[in-house]
Amino acid sequence: MLVINGKEVPFEKEKSLYEILVENFFDPSFVAVEVNEKLVKREDFRDFLVKDQYKIEVFSFVGGG
């Protein structure tokens, strides 16, 4: 089980953070992500492996004025 933005999400196998984001309808190009309270750089999303029980916070950027 993963926790993404406070919601429990089923977890089957180790995947990259990039894959987890896409599967959960986030655009990896437009988000900032913390995993277990540590910021993960966007260029590391494809190499960062997510494991069971990880807590992921996804921050989307919204423009406007």
Short mmCIF file of N, CA, C and O in Angstrom, two decimals:
data_model
loop_
_atom_site.label_atom_id
_atom_site.label_comp_id
_atom_site.label_asym_id
_atom_site.label_seq_id
_atom_site.Cartn_x
_atom_site.Cartn_y
_atom_site.Cartn_z
N MET A 1 0.84 -1.18 0.00
CA MET A 1 0.00 0.00 0.00
C MET A 1 0.89 1.24 0.00
O MET A 1 1.86 1.32 0.74
N LEU A 2 0.55 2.21 -0.85
CA LEU A 2 1.19 3.51 -0.87
C LEU A 2 0.21 4.54 -0.34
O LEU A 2 -1.01 4.32 -0.36
N VAL A 3 0.72 5.66 0.10
CA VAL A 3 -0.13 6.79 0.43
C VAL A 3 0.28 7.93 -0.49
O VAL A 3 1.43 8.36 -0.49
N ILE A 4 -0.67 8.38 -1.34
CA ILE A 4 -0.41 9.48 -2.26
C ILE A 4 -1.36 10.62 -1.92
O ILE A 4 -2.59 10.45 -1.99
N ASN A 5 -0.80 11.72 -1.49
CA ASN A 5 -1.58 12.89 -1.08
C ASN A 5 -2.66 12.51 -0.07
O ASN A 5 -3.80 12.93 -0.15
N GLY A 6 -2.28 11.65 0.88
CA GLY A 6 -3.19 11.28 1.96
C GLY A 6 -4.16 10.15 1.64
O GLY A 6 -4.91 9.73 2.51
N LYS A 7 -4.16 9.65 0.41
CA LYS A 7 -5.06 8.56 0.03
C LYS A 7 -4.29 7.26 -0.14
O LYS A 7 -3.22 7.25 -0.76
N GLU A 8 -4.82 6.19 0.40
CA GLU A 8 -4.18 4.88 0.24
C GLU A 8 -4.40 4.37 -1.18
O GLU A 8 -5.50 4.43 -1.71
N VAL A 9 -3.32 3.88 -1.78
CA VAL A 9 -3.35 3.38 -3.15
C VAL A 9 -2.74 1.98 -3.14
O VAL A 9 -1.68 1.77 -2.55
N PRO A 10 -3.41 1.00 -3.78
CA PRO A 10 -2.85 -0.36 -3.82
C PRO A 10 -1.46 -0.37 -4.45
O PRO A 10 -1.17 0.40 -5.36
N PHE A 11 -0.61 -1.24 -3.94
CA PHE A 11 0.76 -1.35 -4.43
C PHE A 11 1.05 -2.81 -4.71
O PHE A 11 0.89 -3.66 -3.84
N GLU A 12 1.46 -3.12 -5.95
CA GLU A 12 1.70 -4.50 -6.35
C GLU A 12 3.18 -4.84 -6.45
O GLU A 12 3.59 -5.91 -6.05
N LYS A 13 3.96 -3.93 -7.06
CA LYS A 13 5.38 -4.22 -7.24
C LYS A 13 6.16 -2.92 -7.31
O LYS A 13 5.60 -1.86 -7.57
N GLU A 14 7.45 -3.02 -7.09
CA GLU A 14 8.33 -1.87 -7.15
C GLU A 14 8.29 -1.26 -8.56
O GLU A 14 8.40 -1.96 -9.55
N LYS A 15 8.10 0.07 -8.62
CA LYS A 15 8.05 0.79 -9.89
C LYS A 15 8.78 2.10 -9.71
O LYS A 15 9.01 2.57 -8.60
N SER A 16 9.07 2.74 -10.85
CA SER A 16 9.69 4.06 -10.77
C SER A 16 8.65 5.09 -10.34
O SER A 16 7.44 4.91 -10.55
N LEU A 17 9.14 6.16 -9.75
CA LEU A 17 8.25 7.24 -9.36
C LEU A 17 7.52 7.79 -10.58
O LEU A 17 6.34 8.11 -10.52
N TYR A 18 8.20 7.86 -11.71
CA TYR A 18 7.59 8.33 -12.95
C TYR A 18 6.37 7.48 -13.29
O TYR A 18 5.29 8.01 -13.59
N GLU A 19 6.50 6.15 -13.24
CA GLU A 19 5.38 5.25 -13.55
C GLU A 19 4.23 5.45 -12.57
O GLU A 19 3.06 5.47 -12.98
N ILE A 20 4.54 5.59 -11.30
CA ILE A 20 3.50 5.80 -10.28
C ILE A 20 2.74 7.09 -10.57
O ILE A 20 1.51 7.12 -10.49
N LEU A 21 3.46 8.15 -10.91
CA LEU A 21 2.80 9.42 -11.21
C LEU A 21 1.86 9.29 -12.40
O LEU A 21 0.70 9.71 -12.34
N VAL A 22 2.33 8.70 -13.49
CA VAL A 22 1.51 8.55 -14.69
C VAL A 22 0.28 7.68 -14.41
O VAL A 22 -0.84 8.02 -14.81
N GLU A 23 0.47 6.58 -13.70
CA GLU A 23 -0.65 5.68 -13.38
C GLU A 23 -1.71 6.37 -12.53
O GLU A 23 -2.87 5.96 -12.54
N ASN A 24 -1.30 7.39 -11.79
CA ASN A 24 -2.25 8.09 -10.91
C ASN A 24 -2.64 9.45 -11.47
O ASN A 24 -3.08 10.33 -10.74
N PHE A 25 -2.47 9.61 -12.79
CA PHE A 25 -2.97 10.76 -13.55
C PHE A 25 -2.31 12.08 -13.20
O PHE A 25 -2.93 13.14 -13.27
N PHE A 26 -1.02 12.03 -12.85
CA PHE A 26 -0.23 13.24 -12.67
C PHE A 26 0.69 13.39 -13.87
O PHE A 26 1.19 12.40 -14.39
N ASP A 27 0.92 14.62 -14.29
CA ASP A 27 1.86 14.88 -15.37
C ASP A 27 3.23 15.15 -14.75
O ASP A 27 3.43 16.20 -14.13
N PRO A 28 4.17 14.22 -14.89
CA PRO A 28 5.48 14.36 -14.25
C PRO A 28 6.23 15.64 -14.63
O PRO A 28 7.11 16.08 -13.89
N SER A 29 5.88 16.25 -15.74
CA SER A 29 6.55 17.47 -16.17
C SER A 29 6.12 18.70 -15.38
O SER A 29 6.80 19.73 -15.41
N PHE A 30 4.98 18.61 -14.70
CA PHE A 30 4.42 19.78 -14.04
C PHE A 30 4.13 19.59 -12.56
O PHE A 30 3.21 20.20 -12.03
N VAL A 31 4.90 18.73 -11.90
CA VAL A 31 4.68 18.51 -10.46
C VAL A 31 6.02 18.52 -9.72
O VAL A 31 7.07 18.28 -10.30
N ALA A 32 5.94 18.79 -8.44
CA ALA A 32 7.05 18.58 -7.51
C ALA A 32 6.62 17.44 -6.60
O ALA A 32 5.42 17.30 -6.29
N VAL A 33 7.56 16.59 -6.19
CA VAL A 33 7.19 15.40 -5.44
C VAL A 33 8.11 15.21 -4.24
O VAL A 33 9.34 15.31 -4.35
N GLU A 34 7.49 14.91 -3.10
CA GLU A 34 8.22 14.48 -1.91
C GLU A 34 7.88 13.02 -1.67
O GLU A 34 6.72 12.61 -1.77
N VAL A 35 8.89 12.23 -1.37
CA VAL A 35 8.69 10.84 -0.99
C VAL A 35 9.27 10.68 0.42
O VAL A 35 10.44 10.98 0.64
N ASN A 36 8.42 10.25 1.34
CA ASN A 36 8.83 10.12 2.74
C ASN A 36 9.48 11.41 3.24
O ASN A 36 10.52 11.39 3.90
N GLU A 37 8.85 12.54 2.88
CA GLU A 37 9.23 13.88 3.33
C GLU A 37 10.56 14.37 2.77
O GLU A 37 11.15 15.31 3.29
N LYS A 38 11.04 13.75 1.68
CA LYS A 38 12.26 14.22 1.02
C LYS A 38 11.94 14.52 -0.44
O LYS A 38 11.35 13.71 -1.13
N LEU A 39 12.37 15.70 -0.88
CA LEU A 39 12.12 16.14 -2.25
C LEU A 39 12.90 15.27 -3.23
O LEU A 39 14.08 14.98 -3.02
N VAL A 40 12.23 14.84 -4.30
CA VAL A 40 12.88 14.08 -5.37
C VAL A 40 12.96 14.99 -6.59
O VAL A 40 11.95 15.56 -7.01
N LYS A 41 14.15 15.15 -7.14
CA LYS A 41 14.33 16.00 -8.31
C LYS A 41 13.62 15.39 -9.52
O LYS A 41 13.61 14.17 -9.70
N ARG A 42 13.06 16.24 -10.34
CA ARG A 42 12.32 15.79 -11.52
C ARG A 42 13.17 14.89 -12.42
O ARG A 42 12.70 13.89 -12.94
N GLU A 43 14.45 15.21 -12.56
CA GLU A 43 15.32 14.40 -13.42
C GLU A 43 15.57 13.00 -12.84
O GLU A 43 16.04 12.12 -13.55
N ASP A 44 15.21 12.79 -11.58
CA ASP A 44 15.39 11.48 -10.95
C ASP A 44 14.12 10.63 -10.92
O ASP A 44 14.14 9.48 -10.45
N PHE A 45 13.00 11.16 -11.39
CA PHE A 45 11.72 10.44 -11.33
C PHE A 45 11.80 9.04 -11.96
O PHE A 45 11.24 8.09 -11.44
N ARG A 46 12.48 8.91 -13.09
CA ARG A 46 12.53 7.62 -13.78
C ARG A 46 13.42 6.61 -13.07
O ARG A 46 13.23 5.40 -13.20
N ASP A 47 14.40 7.08 -12.31
CA ASP A 47 15.34 6.18 -11.63
C ASP A 47 14.97 5.91 -10.17
O ASP A 47 15.47 4.97 -9.57
N PHE A 48 14.11 6.74 -9.60
CA PHE A 48 13.74 6.60 -8.20
C PHE A 48 12.72 5.47 -8.05
O PHE A 48 11.61 5.55 -8.59
N LEU A 49 13.08 4.41 -7.35
CA LEU A 49 12.18 3.26 -7.18
C LEU A 49 11.31 3.43 -5.95
O LEU A 49 11.81 3.68 -4.85
N VAL A 50 10.01 3.28 -6.16
CA VAL A 50 9.03 3.39 -5.08
C VAL A 50 8.79 1.99 -4.52
O VAL A 50 8.60 1.04 -5.27
N LYS A 51 8.80 1.91 -3.20
CA LYS A 51 8.59 0.63 -2.53
C LYS A 51 7.35 0.70 -1.65
O LYS A 51 6.83 1.77 -1.36
N ASP A 52 6.90 -0.47 -1.24
CA ASP A 52 5.70 -0.57 -0.40
C ASP A 52 5.84 0.30 0.85
O ASP A 52 6.92 0.42 1.41
N GLN A 53 4.73 0.90 1.24
CA GLN A 53 4.60 1.73 2.43
C GLN A 53 5.17 3.14 2.28
O GLN A 53 5.24 3.87 3.26
N TYR A 54 5.59 3.52 1.09
CA TYR A 54 6.11 4.88 0.90
C TYR A 54 4.96 5.88 0.95
O TYR A 54 3.83 5.60 0.54
N LYS A 55 5.27 7.07 1.44
CA LYS A 55 4.31 8.17 1.49
C LYS A 55 4.75 9.20 0.46
O LYS A 55 5.87 9.71 0.51
N ILE A 56 3.87 9.49 -0.50
CA ILE A 56 4.18 10.38 -1.61
C ILE A 56 3.26 11.59 -1.55
O ILE A 56 2.05 11.46 -1.42
N GLU A 57 3.86 12.77 -1.64
CA GLU A 57 3.10 14.01 -1.72
C GLU A 57 3.41 14.64 -3.07
O GLU A 57 4.58 14.87 -3.39
N VAL A 58 2.37 14.91 -3.86
CA VAL A 58 2.52 15.50 -5.18
C VAL A 58 1.96 16.91 -5.14
O VAL A 58 0.82 17.13 -4.72
N PHE A 59 2.78 17.86 -5.58
CA PHE A 59 2.39 19.27 -5.60
C PHE A 59 2.29 19.73 -7.04
O PHE A 59 3.26 19.67 -7.78
N SER A 60 1.10 20.16 -7.44
CA SER A 60 0.88 20.66 -8.80
C SER A 60 1.01 22.16 -8.81
O SER A 60 0.64 22.84 -7.84
N PHE A 61 1.51 22.69 -9.91
CA PHE A 61 1.67 24.13 -10.05
C PHE A 61 0.47 24.67 -10.81
O PHE A 61 0.07 24.12 -11.83
N VAL A 62 -0.09 25.75 -10.29
CA VAL A 62 -1.25 26.37 -10.92
C VAL A 62 -0.91 27.82 -11.21
O VAL A 62 -0.47 28.55 -10.31
N GLY A 63 -1.10 28.21 -12.45
CA GLY A 63 -0.83 29.60 -12.82
C GLY A 63 -2.09 30.44 -12.72
O GLY A 63 -3.19 29.92 -12.60
N GLY A 64 -1.91 31.69 -12.74
CA GLY A 64 -3.07 32.57 -12.69
C GLY A 64 -2.67 33.93 -12.15
O GLY A 64 -1.54 34.16 -11.77
N GLY A 65 -3.67 34.77 -12.07
CA GLY A 65 -3.33 36.09 -11.58
C GLY A 65 -4.49 36.81 -11.04
O GLY A 65 -5.55 36.43 -10.82
#
